[in-house]
PDB file of C-alpha atoms in Angstrom:
ATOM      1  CA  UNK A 286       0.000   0.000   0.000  1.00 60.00           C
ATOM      2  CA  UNK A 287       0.680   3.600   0.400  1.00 74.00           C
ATOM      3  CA  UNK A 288       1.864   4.423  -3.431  1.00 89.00           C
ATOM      4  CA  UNK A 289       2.226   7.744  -4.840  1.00 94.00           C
ATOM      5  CA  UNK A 290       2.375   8.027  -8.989  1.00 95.00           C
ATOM      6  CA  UNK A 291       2.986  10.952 -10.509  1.00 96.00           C
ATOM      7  CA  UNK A 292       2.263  11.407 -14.626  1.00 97.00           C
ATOM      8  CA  UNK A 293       3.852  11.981 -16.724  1.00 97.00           C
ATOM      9  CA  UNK A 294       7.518  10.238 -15.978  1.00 96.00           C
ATOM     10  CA  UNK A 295       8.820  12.559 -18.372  1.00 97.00           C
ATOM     11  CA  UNK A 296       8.137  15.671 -20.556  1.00 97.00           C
ATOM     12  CA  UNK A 297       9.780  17.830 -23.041  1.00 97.00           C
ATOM     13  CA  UNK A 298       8.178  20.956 -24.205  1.00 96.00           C
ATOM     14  CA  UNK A 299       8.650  23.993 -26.032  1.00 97.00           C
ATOM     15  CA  UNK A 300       9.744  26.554 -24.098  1.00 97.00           C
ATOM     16  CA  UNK A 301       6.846  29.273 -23.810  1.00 97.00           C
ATOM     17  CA  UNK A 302       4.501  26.361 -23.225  1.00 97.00           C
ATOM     18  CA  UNK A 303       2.839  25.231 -19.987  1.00 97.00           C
ATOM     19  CA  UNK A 304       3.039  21.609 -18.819  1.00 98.00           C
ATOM     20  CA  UNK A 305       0.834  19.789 -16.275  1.00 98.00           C
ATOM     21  CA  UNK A 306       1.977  17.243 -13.984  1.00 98.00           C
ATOM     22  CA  UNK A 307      -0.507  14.616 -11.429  1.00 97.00           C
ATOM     23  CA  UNK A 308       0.395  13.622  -8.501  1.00 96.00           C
ATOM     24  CA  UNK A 309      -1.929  10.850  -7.299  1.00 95.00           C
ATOM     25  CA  UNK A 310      -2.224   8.619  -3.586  1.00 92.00           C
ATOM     26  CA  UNK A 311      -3.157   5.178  -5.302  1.00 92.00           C
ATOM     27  CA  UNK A 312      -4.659   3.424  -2.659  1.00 88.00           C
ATOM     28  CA  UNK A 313      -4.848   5.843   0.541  1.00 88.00           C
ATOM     29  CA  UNK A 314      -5.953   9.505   1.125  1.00 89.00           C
ATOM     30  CA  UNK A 315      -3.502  12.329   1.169  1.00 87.00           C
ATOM     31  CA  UNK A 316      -4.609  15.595   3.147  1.00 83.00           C
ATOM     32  CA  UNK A 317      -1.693  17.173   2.240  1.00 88.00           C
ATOM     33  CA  UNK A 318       0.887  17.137  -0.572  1.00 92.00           C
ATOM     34  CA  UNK A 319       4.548  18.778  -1.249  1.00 93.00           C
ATOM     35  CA  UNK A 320       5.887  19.606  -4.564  1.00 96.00           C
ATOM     36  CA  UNK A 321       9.757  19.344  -5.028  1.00 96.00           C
ATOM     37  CA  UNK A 322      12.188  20.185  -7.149  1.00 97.00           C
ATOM     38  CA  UNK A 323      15.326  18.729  -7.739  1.00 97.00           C
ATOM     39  CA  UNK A 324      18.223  20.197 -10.012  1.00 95.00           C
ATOM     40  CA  UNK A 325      21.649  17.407 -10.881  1.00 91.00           C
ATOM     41  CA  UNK A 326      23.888  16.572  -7.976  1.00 89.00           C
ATOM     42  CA  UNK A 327      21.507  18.729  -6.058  1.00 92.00           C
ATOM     43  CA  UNK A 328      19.114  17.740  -3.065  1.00 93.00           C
ATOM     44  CA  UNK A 329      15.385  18.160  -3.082  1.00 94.00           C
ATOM     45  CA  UNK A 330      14.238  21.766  -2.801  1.00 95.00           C
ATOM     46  CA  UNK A 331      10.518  21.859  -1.474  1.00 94.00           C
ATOM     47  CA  UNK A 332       8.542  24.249  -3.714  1.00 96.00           C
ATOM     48  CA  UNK A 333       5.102  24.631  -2.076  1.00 94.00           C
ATOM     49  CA  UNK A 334       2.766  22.460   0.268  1.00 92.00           C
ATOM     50  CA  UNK A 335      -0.554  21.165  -0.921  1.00 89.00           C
ATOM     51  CA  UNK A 336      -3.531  21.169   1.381  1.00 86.00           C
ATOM     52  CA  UNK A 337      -7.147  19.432  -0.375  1.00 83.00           C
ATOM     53  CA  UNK A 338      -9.563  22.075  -0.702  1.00 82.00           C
ATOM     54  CA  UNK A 339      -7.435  25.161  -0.221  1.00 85.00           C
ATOM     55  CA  UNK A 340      -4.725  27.427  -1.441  1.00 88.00           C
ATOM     56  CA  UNK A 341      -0.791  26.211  -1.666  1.00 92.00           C
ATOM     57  CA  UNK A 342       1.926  27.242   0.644  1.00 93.00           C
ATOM     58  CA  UNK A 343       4.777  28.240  -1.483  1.00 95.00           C
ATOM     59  CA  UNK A 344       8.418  28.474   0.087  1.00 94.00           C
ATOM     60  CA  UNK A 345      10.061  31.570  -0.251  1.00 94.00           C
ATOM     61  CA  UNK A 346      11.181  32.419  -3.854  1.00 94.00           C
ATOM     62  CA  UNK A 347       8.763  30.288  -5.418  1.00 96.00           C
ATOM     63  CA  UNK A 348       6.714  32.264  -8.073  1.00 94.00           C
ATOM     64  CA  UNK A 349       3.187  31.013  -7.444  1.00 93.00           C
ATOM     65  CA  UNK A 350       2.110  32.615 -10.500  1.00 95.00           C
ATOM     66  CA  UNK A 351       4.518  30.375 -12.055  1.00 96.00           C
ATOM     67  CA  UNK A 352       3.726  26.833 -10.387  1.00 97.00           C
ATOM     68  CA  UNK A 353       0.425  26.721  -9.943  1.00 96.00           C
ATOM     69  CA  UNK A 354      -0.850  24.151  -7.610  1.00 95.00           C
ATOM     70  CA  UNK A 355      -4.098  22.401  -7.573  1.00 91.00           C
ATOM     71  CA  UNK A 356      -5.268  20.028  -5.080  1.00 89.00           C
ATOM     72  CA  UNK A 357      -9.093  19.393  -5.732  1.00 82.00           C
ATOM     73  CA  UNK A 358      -9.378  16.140  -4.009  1.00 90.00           C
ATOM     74  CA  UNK A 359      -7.973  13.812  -1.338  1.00 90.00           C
ATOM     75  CA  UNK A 360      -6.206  12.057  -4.261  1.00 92.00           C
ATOM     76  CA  UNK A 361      -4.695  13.965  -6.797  1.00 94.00           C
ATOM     77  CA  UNK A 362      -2.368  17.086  -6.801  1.00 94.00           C
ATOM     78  CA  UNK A 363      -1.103  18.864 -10.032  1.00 96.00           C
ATOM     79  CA  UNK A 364       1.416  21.210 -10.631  1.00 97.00           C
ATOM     80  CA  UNK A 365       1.172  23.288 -13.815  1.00 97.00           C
ATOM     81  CA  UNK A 366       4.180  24.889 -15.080  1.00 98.00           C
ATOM     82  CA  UNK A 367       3.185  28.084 -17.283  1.00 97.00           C
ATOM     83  CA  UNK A 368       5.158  29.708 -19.709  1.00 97.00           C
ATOM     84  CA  UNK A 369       7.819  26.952 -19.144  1.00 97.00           C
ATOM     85  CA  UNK A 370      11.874  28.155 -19.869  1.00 96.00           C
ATOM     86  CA  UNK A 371      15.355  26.026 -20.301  1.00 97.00           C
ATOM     87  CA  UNK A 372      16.005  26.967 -16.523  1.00 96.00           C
ATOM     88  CA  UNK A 373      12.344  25.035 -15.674  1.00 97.00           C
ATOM     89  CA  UNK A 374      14.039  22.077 -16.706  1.00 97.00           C
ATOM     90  CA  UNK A 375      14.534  20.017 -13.713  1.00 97.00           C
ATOM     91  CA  UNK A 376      12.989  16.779 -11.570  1.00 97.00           C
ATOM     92  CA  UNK A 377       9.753  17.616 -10.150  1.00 98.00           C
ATOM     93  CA  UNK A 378       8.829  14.673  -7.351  1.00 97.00           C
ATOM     94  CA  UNK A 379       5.716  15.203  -5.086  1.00 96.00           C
ATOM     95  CA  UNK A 380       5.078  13.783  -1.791  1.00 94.00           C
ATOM     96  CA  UNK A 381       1.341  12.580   0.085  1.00 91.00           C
ATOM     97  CA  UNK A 382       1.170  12.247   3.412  1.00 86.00           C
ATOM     98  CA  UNK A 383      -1.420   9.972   4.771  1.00 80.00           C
ATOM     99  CA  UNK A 384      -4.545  11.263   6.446  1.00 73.00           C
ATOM    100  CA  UNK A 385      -4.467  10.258   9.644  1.00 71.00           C
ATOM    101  CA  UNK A 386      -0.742   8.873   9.979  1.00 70.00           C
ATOM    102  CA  UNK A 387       1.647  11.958  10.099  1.00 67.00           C
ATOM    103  CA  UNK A 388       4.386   9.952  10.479  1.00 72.00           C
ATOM    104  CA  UNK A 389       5.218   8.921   7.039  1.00 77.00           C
ATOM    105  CA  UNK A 390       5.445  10.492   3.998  1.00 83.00           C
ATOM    106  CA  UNK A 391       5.431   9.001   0.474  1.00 90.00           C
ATOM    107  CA  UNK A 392       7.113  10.016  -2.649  1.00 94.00           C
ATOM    108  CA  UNK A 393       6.459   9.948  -6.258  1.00 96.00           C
ATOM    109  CA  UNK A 394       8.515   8.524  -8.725  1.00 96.00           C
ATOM    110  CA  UNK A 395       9.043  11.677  -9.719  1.00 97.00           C
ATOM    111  CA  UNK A 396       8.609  13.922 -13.848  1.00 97.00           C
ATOM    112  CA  UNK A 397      11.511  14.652 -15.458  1.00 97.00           C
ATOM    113  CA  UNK A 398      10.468  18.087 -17.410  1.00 98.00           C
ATOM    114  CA  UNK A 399      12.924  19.113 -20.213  1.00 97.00           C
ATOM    115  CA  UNK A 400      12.193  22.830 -22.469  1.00 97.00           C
ATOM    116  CA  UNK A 401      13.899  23.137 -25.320  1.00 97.00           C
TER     117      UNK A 401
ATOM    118  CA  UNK B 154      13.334  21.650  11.885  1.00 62.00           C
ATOM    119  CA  UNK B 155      16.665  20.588  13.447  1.00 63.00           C
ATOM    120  CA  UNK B 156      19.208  20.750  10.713  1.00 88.00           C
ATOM    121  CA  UNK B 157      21.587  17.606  10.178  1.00 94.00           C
ATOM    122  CA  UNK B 158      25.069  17.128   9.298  1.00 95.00           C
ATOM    123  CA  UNK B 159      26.062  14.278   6.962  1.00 97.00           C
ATOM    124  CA  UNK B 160      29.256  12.782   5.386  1.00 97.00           C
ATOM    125  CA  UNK B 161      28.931  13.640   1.680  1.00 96.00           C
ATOM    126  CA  UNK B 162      29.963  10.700   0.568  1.00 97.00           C
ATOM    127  CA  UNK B 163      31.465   6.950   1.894  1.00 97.00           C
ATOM    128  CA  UNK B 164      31.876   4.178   0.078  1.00 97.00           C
ATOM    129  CA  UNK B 165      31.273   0.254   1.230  1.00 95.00           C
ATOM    130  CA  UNK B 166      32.065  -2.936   0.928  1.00 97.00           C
ATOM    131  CA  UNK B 167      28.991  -5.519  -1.094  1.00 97.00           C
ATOM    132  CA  UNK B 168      27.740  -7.849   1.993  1.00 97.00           C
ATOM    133  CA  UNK B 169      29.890  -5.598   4.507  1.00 96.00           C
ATOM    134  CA  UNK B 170      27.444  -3.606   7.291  1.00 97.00           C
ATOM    135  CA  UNK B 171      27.105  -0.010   6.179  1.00 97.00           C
ATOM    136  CA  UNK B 172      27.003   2.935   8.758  1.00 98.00           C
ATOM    137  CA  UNK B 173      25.821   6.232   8.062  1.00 98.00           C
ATOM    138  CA  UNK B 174      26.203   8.477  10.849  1.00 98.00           C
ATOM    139  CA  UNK B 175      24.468  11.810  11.012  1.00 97.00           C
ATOM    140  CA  UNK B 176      24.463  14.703  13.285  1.00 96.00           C
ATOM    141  CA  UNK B 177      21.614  16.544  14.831  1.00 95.00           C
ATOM    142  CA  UNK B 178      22.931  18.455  17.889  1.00 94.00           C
ATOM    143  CA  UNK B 179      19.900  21.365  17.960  1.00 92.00           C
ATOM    144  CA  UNK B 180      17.493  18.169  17.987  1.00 92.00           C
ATOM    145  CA  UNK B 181      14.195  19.112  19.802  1.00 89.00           C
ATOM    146  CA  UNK B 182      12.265  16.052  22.453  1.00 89.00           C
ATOM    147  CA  UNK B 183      10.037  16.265  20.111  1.00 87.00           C
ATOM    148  CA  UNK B 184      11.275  15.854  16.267  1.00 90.00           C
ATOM    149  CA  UNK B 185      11.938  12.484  15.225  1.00 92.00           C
ATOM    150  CA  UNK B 186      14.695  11.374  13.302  1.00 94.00           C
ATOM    151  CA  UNK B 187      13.964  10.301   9.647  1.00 93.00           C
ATOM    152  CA  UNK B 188      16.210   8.233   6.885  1.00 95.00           C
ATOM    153  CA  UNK B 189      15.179   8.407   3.177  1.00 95.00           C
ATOM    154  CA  UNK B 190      17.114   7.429   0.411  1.00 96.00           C
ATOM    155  CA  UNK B 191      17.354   8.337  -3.165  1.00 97.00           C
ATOM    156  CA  UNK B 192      18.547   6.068  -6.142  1.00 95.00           C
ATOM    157  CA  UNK B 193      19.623   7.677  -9.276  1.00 91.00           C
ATOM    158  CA  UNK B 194      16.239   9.225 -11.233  1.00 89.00           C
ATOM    159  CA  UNK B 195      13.825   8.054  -8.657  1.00 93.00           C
ATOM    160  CA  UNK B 196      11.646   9.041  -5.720  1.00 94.00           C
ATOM    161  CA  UNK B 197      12.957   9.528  -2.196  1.00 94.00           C
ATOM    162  CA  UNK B 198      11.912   6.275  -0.414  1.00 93.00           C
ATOM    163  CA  UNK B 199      11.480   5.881   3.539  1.00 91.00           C
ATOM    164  CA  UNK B 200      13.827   3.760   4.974  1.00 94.00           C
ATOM    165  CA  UNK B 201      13.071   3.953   8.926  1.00 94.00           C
ATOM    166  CA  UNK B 202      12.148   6.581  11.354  1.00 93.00           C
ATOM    167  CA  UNK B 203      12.921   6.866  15.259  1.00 94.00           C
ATOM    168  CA  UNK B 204      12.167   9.015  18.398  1.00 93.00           C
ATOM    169  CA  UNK B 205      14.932   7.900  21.239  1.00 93.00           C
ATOM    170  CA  UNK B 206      14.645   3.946  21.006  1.00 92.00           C
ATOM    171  CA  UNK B 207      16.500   2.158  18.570  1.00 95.00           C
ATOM    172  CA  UNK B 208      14.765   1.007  15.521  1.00 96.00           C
ATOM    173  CA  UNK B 209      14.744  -2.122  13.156  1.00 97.00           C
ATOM    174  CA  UNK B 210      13.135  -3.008  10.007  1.00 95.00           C
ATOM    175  CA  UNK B 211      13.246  -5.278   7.052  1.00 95.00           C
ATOM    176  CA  UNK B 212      15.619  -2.760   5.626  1.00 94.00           C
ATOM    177  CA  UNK B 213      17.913  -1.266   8.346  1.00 97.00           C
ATOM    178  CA  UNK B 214      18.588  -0.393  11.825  1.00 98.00           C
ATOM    179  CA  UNK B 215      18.543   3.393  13.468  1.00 98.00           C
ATOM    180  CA  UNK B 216      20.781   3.843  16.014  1.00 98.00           C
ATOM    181  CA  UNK B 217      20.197   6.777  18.047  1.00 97.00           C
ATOM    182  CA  UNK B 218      22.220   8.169  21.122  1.00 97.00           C
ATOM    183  CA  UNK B 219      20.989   8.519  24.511  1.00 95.00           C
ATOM    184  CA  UNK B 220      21.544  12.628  24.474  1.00 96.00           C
ATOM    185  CA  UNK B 221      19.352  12.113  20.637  1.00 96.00           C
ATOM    186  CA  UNK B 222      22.439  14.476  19.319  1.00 96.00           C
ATOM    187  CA  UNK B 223      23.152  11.845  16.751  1.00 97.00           C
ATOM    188  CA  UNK B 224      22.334   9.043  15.316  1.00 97.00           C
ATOM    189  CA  UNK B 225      23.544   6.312  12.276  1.00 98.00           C
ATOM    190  CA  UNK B 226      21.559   4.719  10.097  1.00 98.00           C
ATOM    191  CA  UNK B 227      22.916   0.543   9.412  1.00 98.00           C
ATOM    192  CA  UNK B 228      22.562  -1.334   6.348  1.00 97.00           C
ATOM    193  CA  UNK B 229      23.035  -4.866   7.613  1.00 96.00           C
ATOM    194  CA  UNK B 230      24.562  -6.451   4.577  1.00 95.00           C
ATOM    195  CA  UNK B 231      25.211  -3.965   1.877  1.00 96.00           C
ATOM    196  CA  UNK B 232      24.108  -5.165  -1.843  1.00 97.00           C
ATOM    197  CA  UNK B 233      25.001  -2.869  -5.313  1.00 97.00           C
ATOM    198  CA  UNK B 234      21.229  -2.133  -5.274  1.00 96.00           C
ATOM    199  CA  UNK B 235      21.731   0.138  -1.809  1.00 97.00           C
ATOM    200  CA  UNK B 236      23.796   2.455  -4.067  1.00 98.00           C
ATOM    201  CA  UNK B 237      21.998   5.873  -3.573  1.00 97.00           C
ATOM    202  CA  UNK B 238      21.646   9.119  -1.720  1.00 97.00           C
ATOM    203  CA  UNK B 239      20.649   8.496   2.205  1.00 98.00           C
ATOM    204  CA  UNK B 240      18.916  11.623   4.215  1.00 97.00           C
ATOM    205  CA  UNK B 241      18.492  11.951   7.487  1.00 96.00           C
ATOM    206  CA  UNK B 242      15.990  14.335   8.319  1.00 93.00           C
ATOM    207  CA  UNK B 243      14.768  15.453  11.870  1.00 90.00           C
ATOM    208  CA  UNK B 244      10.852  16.678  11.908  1.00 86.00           C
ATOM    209  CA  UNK B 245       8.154  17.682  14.163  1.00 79.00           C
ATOM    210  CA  UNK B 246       5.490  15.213  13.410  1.00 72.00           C
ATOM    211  CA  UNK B 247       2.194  17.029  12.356  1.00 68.00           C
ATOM    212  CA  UNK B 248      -0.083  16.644   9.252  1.00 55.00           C
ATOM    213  CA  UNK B 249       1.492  19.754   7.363  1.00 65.00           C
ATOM    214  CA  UNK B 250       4.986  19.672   9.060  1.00 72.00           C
ATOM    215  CA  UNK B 251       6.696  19.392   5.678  1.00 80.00           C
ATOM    216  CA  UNK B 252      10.450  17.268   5.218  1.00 84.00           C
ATOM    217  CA  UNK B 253      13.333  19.380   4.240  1.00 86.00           C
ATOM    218  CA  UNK B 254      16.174  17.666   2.660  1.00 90.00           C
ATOM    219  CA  UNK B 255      19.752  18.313   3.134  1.00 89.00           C
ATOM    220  CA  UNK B 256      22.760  17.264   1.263  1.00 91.00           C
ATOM    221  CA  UNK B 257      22.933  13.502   1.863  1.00 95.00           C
ATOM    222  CA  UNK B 258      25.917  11.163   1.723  1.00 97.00           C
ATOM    223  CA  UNK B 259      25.833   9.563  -1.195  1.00 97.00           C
ATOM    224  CA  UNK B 260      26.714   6.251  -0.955  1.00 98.00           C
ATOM    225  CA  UNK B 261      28.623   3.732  -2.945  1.00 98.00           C
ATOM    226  CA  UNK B 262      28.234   0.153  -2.216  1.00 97.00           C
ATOM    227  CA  UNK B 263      31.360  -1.698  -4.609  1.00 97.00           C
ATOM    228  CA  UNK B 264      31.821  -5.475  -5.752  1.00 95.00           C
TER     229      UNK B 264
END
């Protein structure tokens, strides 16, 4: 149990365009979600947090006019990337945290978004 | 959240007992100690988690010092497939406390 898939595994777009990425809890309930973003040989940078039913948390430095976050139900997150650049490129993983058991949190395989 | 202090990198022996160590000296009684690890294009996946008692699972031991100022994560018997990125994060458990991730060690597990 407790698996997290995100869609798609991997994207390239042009740059200008916007891209969506899903985030779904397969087989539990997920109150909350965090978006990530990783860059090479760098650790995970948390972007915003994801709460069902109302607005994301961004982190500091996060345009949230940028990386918009939707989280419309107690399974599924997406993160839309609008007006996508080269320096968007980067590995976007999301995390679900069951409702109910704070302790653990489970990851996504993770999107690997490319702009050309 | 407390931050941690990892070796960047170590490598180990295949079937030899890893040991990650980590440091957490601003630790609060009441963040737990976390161990995720990363393999090359994937997901972070959750290894183990502890409070002040040691921990054991079908995947490792935590080992965690009586003043909670550190702790190391073991790998029992090391295979190539343990090859990855190990975090130790320390966390106040509540339903939007979020992880932060440091550097890691990246570890190396040879033939």
């Amino acid at each position: 149990g407790a698996v997290v898939s995100q869609h798609p595994s991997w994207v390239i777009c042009k740059s200008g365009t916007s891209v969506k990425i899903e985030c779904r809890s397969l087989d539990f309930q997920a109150t909350t979600m965090f978006w990530y973003r990783q860059f090479p040989k760098q650790s995970l940078m948390l972007m915003a947090t994801s709460n069902e039913g109302s607005k994301a948390t961004y982190e500091q430095g996060v345009e949230k006019d940028k990386f918009l976050i939707n989280h419309a139900s107690l399974t599924l997150s997406t993160l839309t990337v609008t007006s996508a650049h080269p320096e968007d490129s980067s590995f976007y993983i999301c995390s679900a945290r069951r409702q109910g058991m704070e302790l653990e949190a489970f990851f996504g395989q993770g999107t690997r978004l490319t702009v050309v | 959240d407390a931050k941690t202090t990892q070796p960047t990198s170590m490598d180990c022996a295949e079937g030899r007992a890893a040991n990650l160590p980590c440091n957490h000296s601003t630790i609060s009684g009441n963040e737990y100690v976390y161990w995720y690890r990363q393999i090359h294009s994937q997901g972070p996946q959750y290894i183990i988690h502890g409070l002040k008692n040691n921990e054991t699972n079908e995947m490792a031991s935590l080992i965690i010092t009586e003043d909670r100022k550190s702790s190391t994560l073991i790998l029992p018997h090391a295979t190539l497939r343990d090859t990855a990125v190990y975090y130790c994060i320390v966390r106040v458990v509540s339903a939007g406390n979020k992880l932060t991730f440091g550097g890691g060690t990246r570890v190396l597990v040879k033939p």
